[in-house]
XYZ file of C-alpha atoms in Angstrom:
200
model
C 63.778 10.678 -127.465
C 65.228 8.338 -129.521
C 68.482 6.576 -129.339
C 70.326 8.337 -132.213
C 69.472 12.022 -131.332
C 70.197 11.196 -127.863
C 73.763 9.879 -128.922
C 74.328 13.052 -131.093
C 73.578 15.743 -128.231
C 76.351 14.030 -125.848
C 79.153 13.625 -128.880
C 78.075 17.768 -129.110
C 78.576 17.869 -125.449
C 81.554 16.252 -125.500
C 83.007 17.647 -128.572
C 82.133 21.336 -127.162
C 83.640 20.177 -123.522
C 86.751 19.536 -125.664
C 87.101 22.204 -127.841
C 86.627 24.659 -124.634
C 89.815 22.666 -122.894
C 91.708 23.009 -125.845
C 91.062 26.570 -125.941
C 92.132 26.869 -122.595
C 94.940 25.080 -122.869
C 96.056 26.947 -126.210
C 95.415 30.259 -124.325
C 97.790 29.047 -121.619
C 100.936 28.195 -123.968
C 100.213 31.680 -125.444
C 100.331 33.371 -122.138
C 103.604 31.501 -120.881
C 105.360 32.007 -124.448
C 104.172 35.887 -124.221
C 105.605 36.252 -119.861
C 108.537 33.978 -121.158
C 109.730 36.053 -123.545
C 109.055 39.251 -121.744
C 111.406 37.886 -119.156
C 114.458 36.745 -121.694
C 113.822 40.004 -123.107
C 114.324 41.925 -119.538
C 117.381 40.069 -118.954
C 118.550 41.046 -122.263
C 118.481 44.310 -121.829
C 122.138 45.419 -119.840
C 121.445 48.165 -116.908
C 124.564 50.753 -118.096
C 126.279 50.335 -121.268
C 129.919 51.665 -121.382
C 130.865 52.684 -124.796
C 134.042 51.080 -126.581
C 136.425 53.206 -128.722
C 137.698 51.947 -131.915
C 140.998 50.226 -130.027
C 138.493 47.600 -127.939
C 139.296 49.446 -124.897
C 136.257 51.212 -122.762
C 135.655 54.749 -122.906
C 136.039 56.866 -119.979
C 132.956 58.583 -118.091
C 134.252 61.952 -118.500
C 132.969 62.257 -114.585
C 135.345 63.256 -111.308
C 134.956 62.521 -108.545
C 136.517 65.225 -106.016
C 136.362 65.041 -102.127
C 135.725 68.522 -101.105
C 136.206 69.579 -97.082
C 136.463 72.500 -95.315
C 134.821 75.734 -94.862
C 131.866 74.521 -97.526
C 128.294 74.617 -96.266
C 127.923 70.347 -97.291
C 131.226 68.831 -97.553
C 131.705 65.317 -98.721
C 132.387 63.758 -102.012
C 130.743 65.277 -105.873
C 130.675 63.413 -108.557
C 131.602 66.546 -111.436
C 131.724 66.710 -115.115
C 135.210 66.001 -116.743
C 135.556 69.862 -117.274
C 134.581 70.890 -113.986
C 136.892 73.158 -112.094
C 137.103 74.424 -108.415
C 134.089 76.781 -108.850
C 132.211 73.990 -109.433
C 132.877 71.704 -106.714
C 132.516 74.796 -104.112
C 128.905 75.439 -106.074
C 128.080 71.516 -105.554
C 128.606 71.600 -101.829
C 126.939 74.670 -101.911
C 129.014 77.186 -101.548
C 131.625 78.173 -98.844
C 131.196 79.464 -95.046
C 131.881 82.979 -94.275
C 135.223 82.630 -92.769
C 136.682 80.831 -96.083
C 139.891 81.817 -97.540
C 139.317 82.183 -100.904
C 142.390 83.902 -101.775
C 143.671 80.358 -100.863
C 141.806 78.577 -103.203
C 142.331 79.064 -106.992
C 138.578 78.681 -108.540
C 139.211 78.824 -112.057
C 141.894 75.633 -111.818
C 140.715 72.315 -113.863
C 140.034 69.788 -111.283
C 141.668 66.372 -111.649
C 139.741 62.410 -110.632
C 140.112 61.384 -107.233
C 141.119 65.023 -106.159
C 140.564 66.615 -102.462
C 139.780 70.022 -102.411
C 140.285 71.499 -98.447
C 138.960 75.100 -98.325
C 140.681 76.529 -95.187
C 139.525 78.701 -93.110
C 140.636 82.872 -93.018
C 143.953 82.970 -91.147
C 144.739 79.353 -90.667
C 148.026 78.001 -92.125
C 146.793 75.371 -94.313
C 148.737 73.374 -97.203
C 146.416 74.914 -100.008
C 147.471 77.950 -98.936
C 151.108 77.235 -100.938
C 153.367 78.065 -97.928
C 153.749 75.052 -96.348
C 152.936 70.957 -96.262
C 151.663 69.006 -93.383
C 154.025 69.675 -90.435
C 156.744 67.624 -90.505
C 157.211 66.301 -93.694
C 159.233 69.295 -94.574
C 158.751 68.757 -98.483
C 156.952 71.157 -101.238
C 153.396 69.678 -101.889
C 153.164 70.467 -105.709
C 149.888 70.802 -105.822
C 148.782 73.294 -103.715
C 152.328 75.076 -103.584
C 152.371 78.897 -104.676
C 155.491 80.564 -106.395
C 157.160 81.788 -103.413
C 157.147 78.361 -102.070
C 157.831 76.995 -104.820
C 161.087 79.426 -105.722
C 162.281 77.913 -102.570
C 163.314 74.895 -104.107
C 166.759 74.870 -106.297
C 166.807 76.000 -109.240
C 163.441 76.702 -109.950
C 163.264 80.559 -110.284
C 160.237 83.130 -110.490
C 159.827 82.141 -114.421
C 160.138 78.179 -113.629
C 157.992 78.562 -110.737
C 154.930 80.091 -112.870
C 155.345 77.584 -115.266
C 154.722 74.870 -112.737
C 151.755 76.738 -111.626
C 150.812 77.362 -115.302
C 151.093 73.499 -116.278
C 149.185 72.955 -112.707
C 146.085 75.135 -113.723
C 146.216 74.284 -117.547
C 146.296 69.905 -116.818
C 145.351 69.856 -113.482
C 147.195 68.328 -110.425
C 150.193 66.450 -110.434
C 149.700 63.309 -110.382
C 153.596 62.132 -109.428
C 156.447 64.031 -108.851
C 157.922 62.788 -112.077
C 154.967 65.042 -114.101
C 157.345 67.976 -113.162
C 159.662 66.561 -116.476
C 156.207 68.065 -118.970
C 156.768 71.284 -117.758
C 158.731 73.626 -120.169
C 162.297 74.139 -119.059
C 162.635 71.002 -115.955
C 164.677 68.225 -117.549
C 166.491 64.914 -116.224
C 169.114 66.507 -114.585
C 166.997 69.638 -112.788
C 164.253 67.070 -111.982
C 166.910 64.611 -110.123
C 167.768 67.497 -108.257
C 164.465 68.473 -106.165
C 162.916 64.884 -106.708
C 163.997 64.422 -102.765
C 162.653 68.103 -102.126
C 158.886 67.726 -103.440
C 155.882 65.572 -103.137
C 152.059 65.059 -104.394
């Protein structure tokens, strides 16, 4: 073979060695630009959005969360929809026991964030039975309170007394004692009056 065509094949060899390792070495940058921008795009991405209303502030959930105990088959604590009332919260810890009170429990009343819901038992004095608060504190829970408990208190009469109850079912619980002032016919003056006599 002569000289020259033996020269030629090796500059082939070599030229195809190198165009091989450059493809190589293009396919790699590919691949690392194609995994590198799958990651920046993963980390782009947030895991929950919360939506912001036109005053820059963060929307709310619309979800409760309610603590429910008592006579319910699985107590513990539901995460509800923002409409959800007692009904529901009984139907997420599906259902109640066969010695429930229900005639303590009012299952058509809006449910309220943070809220615990005690379903007591048939015959036991409980607070959500209206009558009474936890012994010894001697003051009018305002949220579980019915009207005669709640005509015990002065100046709040059978008519005042349903409207509490009425404001109770319609907004949900009272959140502090000075709530009482949005019901329809309490003022400053009544309001200073059993502010010592009431709680939440």
């Amino acid at each position: 073979m002569p000289a020259t065509d033996s020269a030629s094949a090796i500059t082939g060899r070599s030229r195809l060695r190198l165009s091989i390792g450059a493809a190589v070495v293009l396919g790699l940058v590919v691949l690392s630009a194609a995994v590198g921008l799958g990651i920046m795009r993963g980390q782009a991405q947030p895991v929950q959005t919360v939506p912001i209303n036109a005053s820059g502030e963060a929307a709310v959930s619309g979800e409760l969360y309610v603590h429910v105990l008592g006579q319910v088959t699985h107590p513990g604590l539901y995460v509800l929809d923002g409409d959800a009332r007692v009904v529901d919260a009984l139907a997420a810890a599906g259902g109640t026991l066969d010695d429930a009170d229900l005639q303590a429990v009012n299952l058509a009343r809006p449910l309220s964030d943070g809220e615990q819901l005690i379903v007591p038992v048939s015959g036991a004095a409980a607070p959500e039975d209206g009558s009474s608060t936890p012994a010894g504190d001697g003051l009018i829970d305002l949220n579980n309170a019915d009207q005669a408990a709640l005509e015990t208190l002065p100046r709040i009469g059978p008519a005042l007394a349903k409207r509490i109850i009425d404001w109770r079912e319609t907004n949900g619980r009272f959140q502090s004692v000075e709530d009482l002032i949005a019901v329809p016919g309490i003022g400053d003056k009544l309001l200073a009056g059993i502010r010592d006599l009431v709680r939440v």
